[in-house]
Structures are given as structure tokens and as C-alpha cells.
Short mmCIF file of C-alpha atoms and ligand atoms in Angstrom, two decimals:
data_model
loop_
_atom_site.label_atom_id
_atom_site.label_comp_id
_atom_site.label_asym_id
_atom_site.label_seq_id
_atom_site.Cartn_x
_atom_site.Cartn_y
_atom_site.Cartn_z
CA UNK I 1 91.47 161.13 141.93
CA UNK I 2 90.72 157.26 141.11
CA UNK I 3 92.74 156.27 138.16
CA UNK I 4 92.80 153.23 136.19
CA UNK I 5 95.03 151.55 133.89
CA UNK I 6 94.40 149.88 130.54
CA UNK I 7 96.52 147.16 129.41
CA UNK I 8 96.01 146.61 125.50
CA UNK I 9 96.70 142.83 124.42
CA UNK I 10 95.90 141.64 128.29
CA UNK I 11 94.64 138.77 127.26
CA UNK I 12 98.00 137.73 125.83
CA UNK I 13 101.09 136.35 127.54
CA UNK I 14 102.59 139.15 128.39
CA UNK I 15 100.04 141.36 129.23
CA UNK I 16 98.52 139.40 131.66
CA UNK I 17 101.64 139.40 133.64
CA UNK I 18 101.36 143.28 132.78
CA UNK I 19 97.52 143.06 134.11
CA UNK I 20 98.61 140.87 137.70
CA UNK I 21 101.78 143.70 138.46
CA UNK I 22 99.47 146.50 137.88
CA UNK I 23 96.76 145.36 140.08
CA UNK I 24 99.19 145.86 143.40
CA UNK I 25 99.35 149.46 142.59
CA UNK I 26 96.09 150.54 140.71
CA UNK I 27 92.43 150.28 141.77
CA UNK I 28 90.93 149.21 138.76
CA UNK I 29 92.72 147.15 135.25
CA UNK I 30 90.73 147.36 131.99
CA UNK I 31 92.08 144.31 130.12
CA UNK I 32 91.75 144.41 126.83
CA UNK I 33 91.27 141.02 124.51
CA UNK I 34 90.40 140.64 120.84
CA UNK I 35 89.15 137.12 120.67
CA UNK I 36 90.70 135.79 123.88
CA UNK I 37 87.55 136.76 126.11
CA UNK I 38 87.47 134.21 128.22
CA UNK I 39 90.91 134.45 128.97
CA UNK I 40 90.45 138.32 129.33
CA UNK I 41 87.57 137.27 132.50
CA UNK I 42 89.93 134.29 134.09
CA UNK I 43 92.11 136.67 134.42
CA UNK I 44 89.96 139.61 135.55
CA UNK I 45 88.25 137.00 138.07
CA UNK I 46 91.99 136.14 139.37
CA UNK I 47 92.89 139.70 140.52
CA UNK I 48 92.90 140.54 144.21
CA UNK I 49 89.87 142.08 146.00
CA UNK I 50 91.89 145.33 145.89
CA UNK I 51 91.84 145.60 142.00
CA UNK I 52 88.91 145.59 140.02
CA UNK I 53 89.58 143.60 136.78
CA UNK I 54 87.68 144.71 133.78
CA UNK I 55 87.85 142.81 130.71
CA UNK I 56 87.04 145.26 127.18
CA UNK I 57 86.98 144.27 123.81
CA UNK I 58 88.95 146.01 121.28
CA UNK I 59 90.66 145.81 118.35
CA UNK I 60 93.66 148.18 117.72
CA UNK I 61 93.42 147.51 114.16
CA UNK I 62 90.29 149.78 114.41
CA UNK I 63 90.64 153.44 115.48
CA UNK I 64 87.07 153.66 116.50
CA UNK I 65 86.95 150.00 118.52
CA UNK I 66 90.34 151.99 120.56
CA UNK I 67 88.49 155.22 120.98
CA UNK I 68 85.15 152.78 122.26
CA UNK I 69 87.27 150.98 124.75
CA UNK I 70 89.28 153.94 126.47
CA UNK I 71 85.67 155.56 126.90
CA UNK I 72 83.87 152.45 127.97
CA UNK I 73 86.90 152.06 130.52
CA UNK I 74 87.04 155.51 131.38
CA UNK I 75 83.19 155.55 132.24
CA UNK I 76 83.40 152.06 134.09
CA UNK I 77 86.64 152.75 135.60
CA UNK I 78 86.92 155.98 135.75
CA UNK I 79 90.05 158.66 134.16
CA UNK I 80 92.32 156.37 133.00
CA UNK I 81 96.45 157.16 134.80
CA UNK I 82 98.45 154.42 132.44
CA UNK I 83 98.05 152.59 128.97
CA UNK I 84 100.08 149.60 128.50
CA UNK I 85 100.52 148.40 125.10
CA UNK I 86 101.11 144.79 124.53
CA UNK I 87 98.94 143.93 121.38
CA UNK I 88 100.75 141.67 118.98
CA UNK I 89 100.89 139.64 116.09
CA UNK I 90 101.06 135.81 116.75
CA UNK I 91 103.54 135.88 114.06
CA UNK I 92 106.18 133.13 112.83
CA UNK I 93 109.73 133.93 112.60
CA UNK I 94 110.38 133.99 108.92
CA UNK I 95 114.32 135.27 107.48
CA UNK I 96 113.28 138.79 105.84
CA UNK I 97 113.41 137.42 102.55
CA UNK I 98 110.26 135.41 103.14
CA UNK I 99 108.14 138.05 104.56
CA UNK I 100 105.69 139.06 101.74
CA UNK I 101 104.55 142.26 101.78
CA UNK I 102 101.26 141.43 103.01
CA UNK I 103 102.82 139.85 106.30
CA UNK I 104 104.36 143.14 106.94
CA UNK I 105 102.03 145.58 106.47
CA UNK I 106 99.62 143.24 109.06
CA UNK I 107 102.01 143.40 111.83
CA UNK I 108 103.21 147.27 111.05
CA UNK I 109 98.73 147.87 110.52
CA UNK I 110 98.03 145.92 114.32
CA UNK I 111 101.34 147.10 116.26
CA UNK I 112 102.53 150.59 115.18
CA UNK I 113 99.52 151.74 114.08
CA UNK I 114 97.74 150.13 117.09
CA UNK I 115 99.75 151.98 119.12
CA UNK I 116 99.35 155.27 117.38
CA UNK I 117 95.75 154.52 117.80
CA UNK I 118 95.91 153.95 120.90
CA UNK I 119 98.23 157.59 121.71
CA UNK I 120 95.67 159.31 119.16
CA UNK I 121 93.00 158.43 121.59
CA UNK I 122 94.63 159.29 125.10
CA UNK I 123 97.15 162.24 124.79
CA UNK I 124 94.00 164.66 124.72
CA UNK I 125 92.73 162.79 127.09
CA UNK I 126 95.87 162.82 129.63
CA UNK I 127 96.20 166.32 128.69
CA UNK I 128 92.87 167.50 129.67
CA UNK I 129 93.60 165.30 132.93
CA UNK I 130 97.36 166.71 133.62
CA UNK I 131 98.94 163.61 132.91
CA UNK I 132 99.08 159.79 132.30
CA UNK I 133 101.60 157.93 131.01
CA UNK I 134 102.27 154.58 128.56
CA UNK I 135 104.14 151.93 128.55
CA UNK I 136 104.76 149.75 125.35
CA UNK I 137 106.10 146.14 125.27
CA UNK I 138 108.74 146.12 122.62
CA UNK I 139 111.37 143.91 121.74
CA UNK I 140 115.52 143.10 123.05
CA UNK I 141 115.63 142.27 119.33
CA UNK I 142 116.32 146.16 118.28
CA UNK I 143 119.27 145.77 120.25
CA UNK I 144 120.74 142.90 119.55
CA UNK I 145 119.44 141.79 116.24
CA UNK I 146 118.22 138.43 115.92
CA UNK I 147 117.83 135.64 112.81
CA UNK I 148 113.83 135.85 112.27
CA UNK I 149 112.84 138.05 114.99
CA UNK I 150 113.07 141.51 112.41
CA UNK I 151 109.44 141.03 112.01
CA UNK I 152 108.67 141.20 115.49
CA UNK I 153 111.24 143.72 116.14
CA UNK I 154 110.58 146.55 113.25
CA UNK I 155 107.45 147.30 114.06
CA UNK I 156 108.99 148.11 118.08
CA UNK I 157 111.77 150.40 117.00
CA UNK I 158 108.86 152.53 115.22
CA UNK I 159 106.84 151.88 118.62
CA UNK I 160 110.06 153.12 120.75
CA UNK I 161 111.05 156.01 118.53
CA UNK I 162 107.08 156.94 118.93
CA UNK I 163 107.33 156.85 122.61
CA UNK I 164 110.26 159.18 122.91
CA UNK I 165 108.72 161.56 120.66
CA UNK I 166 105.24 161.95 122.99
CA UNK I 167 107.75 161.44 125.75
CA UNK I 168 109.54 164.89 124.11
CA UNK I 169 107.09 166.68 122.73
CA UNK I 170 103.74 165.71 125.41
CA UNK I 171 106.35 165.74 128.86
CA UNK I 172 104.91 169.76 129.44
CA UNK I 173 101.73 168.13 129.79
CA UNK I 174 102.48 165.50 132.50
CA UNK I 175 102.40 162.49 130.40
CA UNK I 176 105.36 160.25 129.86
CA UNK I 177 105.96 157.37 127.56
CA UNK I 178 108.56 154.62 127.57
CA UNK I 179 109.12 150.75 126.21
CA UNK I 180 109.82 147.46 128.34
CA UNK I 181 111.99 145.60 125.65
CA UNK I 182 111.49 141.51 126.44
CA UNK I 183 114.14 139.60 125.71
CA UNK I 184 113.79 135.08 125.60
CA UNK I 185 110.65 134.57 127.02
CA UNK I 186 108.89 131.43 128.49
CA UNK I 187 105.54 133.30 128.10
CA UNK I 188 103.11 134.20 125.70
CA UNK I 189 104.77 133.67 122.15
CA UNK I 190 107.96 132.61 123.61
CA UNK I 191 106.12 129.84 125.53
CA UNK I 192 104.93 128.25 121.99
CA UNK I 193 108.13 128.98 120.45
CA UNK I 194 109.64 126.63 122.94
CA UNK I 195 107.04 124.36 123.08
CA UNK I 196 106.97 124.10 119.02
CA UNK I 197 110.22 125.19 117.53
CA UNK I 198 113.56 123.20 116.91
CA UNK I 199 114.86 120.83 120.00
CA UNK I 200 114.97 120.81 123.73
CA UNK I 201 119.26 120.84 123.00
CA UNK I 202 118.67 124.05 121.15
CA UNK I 203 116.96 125.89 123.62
CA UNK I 204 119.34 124.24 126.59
CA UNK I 205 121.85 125.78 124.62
CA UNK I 206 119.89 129.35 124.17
CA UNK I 207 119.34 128.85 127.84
CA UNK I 208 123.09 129.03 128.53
CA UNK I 209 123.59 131.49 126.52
CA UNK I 210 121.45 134.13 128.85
CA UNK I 211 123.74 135.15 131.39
CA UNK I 212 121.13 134.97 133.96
CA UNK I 213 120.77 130.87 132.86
CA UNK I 214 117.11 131.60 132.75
CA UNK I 215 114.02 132.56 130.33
CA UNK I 216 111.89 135.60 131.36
CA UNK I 217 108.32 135.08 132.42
CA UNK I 218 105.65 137.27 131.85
CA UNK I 219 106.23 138.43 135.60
CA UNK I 220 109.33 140.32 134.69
CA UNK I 221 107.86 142.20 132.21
CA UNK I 222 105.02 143.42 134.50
CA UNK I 223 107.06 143.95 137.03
CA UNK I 224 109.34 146.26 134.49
CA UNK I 225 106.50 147.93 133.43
CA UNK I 226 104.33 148.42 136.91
CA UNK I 227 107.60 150.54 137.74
CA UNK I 228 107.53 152.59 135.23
CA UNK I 229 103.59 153.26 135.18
CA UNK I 230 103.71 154.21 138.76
CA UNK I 231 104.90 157.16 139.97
CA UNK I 232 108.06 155.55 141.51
CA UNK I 233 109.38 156.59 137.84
CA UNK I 234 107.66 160.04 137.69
CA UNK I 235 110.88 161.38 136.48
CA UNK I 236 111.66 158.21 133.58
CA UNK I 237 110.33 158.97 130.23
CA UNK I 238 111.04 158.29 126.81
CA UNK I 239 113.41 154.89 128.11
CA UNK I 240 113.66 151.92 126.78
CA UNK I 241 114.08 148.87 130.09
CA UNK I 242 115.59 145.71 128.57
CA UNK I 243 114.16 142.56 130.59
CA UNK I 244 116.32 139.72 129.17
CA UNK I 245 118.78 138.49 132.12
CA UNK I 246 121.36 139.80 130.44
CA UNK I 247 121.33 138.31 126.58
CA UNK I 248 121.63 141.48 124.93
CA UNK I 249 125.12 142.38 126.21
N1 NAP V 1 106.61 136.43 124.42
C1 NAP V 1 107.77 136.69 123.84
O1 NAP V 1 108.61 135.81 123.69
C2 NAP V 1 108.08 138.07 123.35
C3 NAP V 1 109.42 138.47 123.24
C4 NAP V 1 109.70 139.75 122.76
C5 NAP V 1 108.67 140.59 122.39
N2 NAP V 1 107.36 140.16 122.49
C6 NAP V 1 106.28 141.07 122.07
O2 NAP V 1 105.44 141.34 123.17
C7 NAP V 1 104.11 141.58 122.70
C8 NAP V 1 103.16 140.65 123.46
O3 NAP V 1 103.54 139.32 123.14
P1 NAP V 1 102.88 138.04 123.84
O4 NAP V 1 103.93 137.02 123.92
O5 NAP V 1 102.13 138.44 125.06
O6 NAP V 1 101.84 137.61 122.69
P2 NAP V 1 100.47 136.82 122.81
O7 NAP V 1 100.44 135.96 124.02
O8 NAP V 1 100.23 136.20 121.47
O9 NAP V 1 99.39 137.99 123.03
C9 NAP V 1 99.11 138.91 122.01
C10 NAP V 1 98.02 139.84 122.49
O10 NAP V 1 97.71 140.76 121.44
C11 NAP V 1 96.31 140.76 121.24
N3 NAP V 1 96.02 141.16 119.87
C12 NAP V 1 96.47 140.60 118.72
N4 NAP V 1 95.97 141.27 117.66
C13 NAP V 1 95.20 142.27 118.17
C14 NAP V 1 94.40 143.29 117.60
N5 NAP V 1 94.30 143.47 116.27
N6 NAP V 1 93.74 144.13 118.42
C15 NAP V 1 93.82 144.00 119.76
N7 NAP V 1 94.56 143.04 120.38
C16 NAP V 1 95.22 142.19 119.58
C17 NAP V 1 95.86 139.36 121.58
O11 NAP V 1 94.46 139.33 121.84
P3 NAP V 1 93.57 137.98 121.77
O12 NAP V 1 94.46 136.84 122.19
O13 NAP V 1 92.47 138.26 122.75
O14 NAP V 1 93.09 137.85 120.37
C18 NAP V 1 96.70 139.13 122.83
O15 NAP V 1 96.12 139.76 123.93
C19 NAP V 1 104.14 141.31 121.18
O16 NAP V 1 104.26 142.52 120.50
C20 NAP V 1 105.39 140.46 121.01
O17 NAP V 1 105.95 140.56 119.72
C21 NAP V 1 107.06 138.93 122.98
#
């Protein structure tokens, strides 16, 4: 059967790198943007003639805007095999005494409960189907905890501990879950971080401290989470793949 894959937040950094690794394997990408339409069709336009790119609009703040988007995709694209979730908050990196409470119940509202949203809408789906799996982008930060990143990374560990429940409780119905954790990134947020934030000596230093001497590109992720999408990891659910070159150990 045709499948297609939906990659939520491919209009962002990371998800388009999520969007150009999935397009070797599957026929057909539904890449999802909130505002970022026009980088949703660049990058739909960029795919190869093998993959049809198919930019949706959708906003996982909004259960019904999720449910409108898997069916649009699913009638465009046909059943959809794989949801990638890499919706996030273009958030600062604030010490957790300055997060109001306001600030964290936005980025909890668009990323956990996005990606509940997004499970409420396709594990009947996948069932009905016998199978389908999801991938979420997550965070190195649960692991290795890091000064202003507990914003970013919260929200994950509730995404991660959500995965290995459908991955527990859903795995008699063919569908797996499991979380590519990014670590430093010179993509998406990271990119502006670098661009932005304290001094090119600062992250020279940061740089050295990666064991790999490098930052991760939005390629690694997608590559990290093509894998497990495919069924090359048929038997992999309810894992967690840190992509950092190393920094977490
Ligand atoms: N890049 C890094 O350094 C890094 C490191 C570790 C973890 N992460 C995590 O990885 C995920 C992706 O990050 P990124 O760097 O790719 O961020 P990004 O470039 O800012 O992209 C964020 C994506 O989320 C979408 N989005 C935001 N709010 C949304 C909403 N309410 N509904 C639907 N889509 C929404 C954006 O859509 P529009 O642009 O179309 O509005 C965009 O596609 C985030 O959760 C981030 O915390 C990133």
C-alpha cells in the first residue's frame, strides 16, 4: 500500500532536514507549517521527483486544525505510515526562575499537548491500518541537563515518556513510537542561538567541548529519524537516539 509520512513543524529547522531524509524512502511528505508557508513550498518544490512534497497548514495548538491536516494528507497522500513531530516553541533560554507561568504553559500547550494531539488523531488511525509509527524530536538536554535549556527540555521528557507508553501499550497494534534527542545544533533554533547569543570564543569553546569537534545539522537529525521511521527499525520502539557527537557523555 502507498504510505506517506507527515512531518509536524517541517517548516522549521529541523524538520526540514526531517522532510529531505524522508523523501529517499517515502513516496509522498506532508510538511506541515504554521506561518512559515512559503518556506513549507521551497521546501516541498526542493524534493526529488521521487517524493511528492506536500505542504499543510496546521496548528498543533488546535486539536481540530491536527485532525484537518492528517485527513487532508491522508486524502491527498494517501494512509499515512510515519508522523514526525518537530513543532516547537521559538523560545529563549531563560534560568527557571524567570520563566513565568505563562511561558510555560505555552510551550507545555504547543509541544506536549501538540504531540498528544497529534497521537489522539493517528493511533486509531494506524490501528485501523495495522500500523504506523512516530518519531518525536526531543532534546540531549534530559540527559545531560543544561543552564536555560529546562524549558526546551521539560516539555520532551513528557514527549519521551509519552512515546514509550504508545510504544508499550499500542506495539500489539503495529505502531511504534520513539524520540531523536538533538544535541548543539547549527540548525533551526540552534542556528540563531549562534548567530545571536554570547561570542564567537564561547561557542569555539562549546565547539571543543563536543567530542565530535562539530555542531549537528539538521541532516543528522533526519537522518536519525528516517531510520527509525523506516522499517530498517521495525523492531526499535519506545527509544530515545541521542544525535549530539558525543556531548552528552
Ligand atoms: N535546533 C536546535 O538547536 C534544537 C536542539 C534541541 C532540541 N530542539 C527542538 O527541536 C524542535 C524543532 O526545533 P527547530 O530548531 O527546528 O525549531 P524551528 O526552526 O524554530 O522550527 C519550529 C517549527 O515548529 C513549528 N511550530 C511552532 N509552533 C507551532 C504550532 N503551534 N503549531 C504547529 N507548528 C508550530 C514552526 O512552524 P512555522 O515556522 O511555520 O510557524 C516550525 O516549523 C523543537 O522542539 C526544539 O526545541 C532544537
Amino acid at each position: 500500500m502507498r504510505r506517506s509520512a507527515i512531518v509536524f513543524g517541517g517548516s522549521g529547522g529541523l524538520g526540514a532536514g526531517c522532510v529531505r531524509a524522508l523523501a529517499r524512502d517515502w513516496p509522498a511528505v506532508a510538511i506541515t507549517y504554521r506561518a512559515g508557508r512559503e518556506r513549507a513550498e521551497a521546501l516541498a518544490a526542493s524534493l526529488p521527483e521521487t517524493c511528492r512534497g506536500y505542504p499543510v497548514q496546521c496548528d498543533v495548538g488546535d486539536a481540530a486544525s491536527v485532525r484537518a491536516a492528517v485527513e487532508e494528507t491522508s486524502q491527498v497522500l494517501g494512509p499515512i505510515g510515519c508522523a514526525v513531530f518537530s513543532a516547537g516553541c521559538a523560545i529563549d533560554q531563560p534560568y527557571i526562575n524567570q520563566i513565568d507561568e505563562a511561558t510555560w504553559r505555552e510551550v507545555f500547550e504547543t509541544e506536549t499537548m501538540g504531540f498528544i494531539r497529534v497521537t489522539a488523531a493517528l493511533v486509531p488511525l494506524f490501528r485501523a491500518q495495522g500500523g504506523g509509527n512516530f518519531v518525536a524530536v526531543t532534546s540531549m538536554a534530559n540527559t545531560r541537563a543544561i543552564v536555560g535549556d529546562t524549558i526546551s527540555a521539560a516539555p520532551k521528557a513528557a514527549i519521551e515518556a509519552l512515546c514509550r507508553g504508545i510504544a508499550k501499550e499500542e506495539g500489539r497494534f503495529g505502531i511504534r513510537a520513539n524520540s531523536v534527542a538533538p544535541g548543539a545544533m547549527n540548525a533551526g533554533l540552534g542556528e540563531h542561538y549562534i548567530a545571536e547569543r554570547m561570542t564567537p570564543e564561547f561557542w569555539e569553546s562549546f565547539r571543543k567541548s563536543i567530542p565530535l569537534r562539530r555542531f549537528g545539522l539538521a541532516e543528522d537529525i533526519g537522518e536519525a529519524a528516517a531510520f527509525f521511521a523506516s522499517d530498517r527499525a521495525s523492531y526499535l520502539t519506545g527509544q530515545t537516539l541521542i544525535v549530539d557527537g558525543g556531548y552528552t557523555l
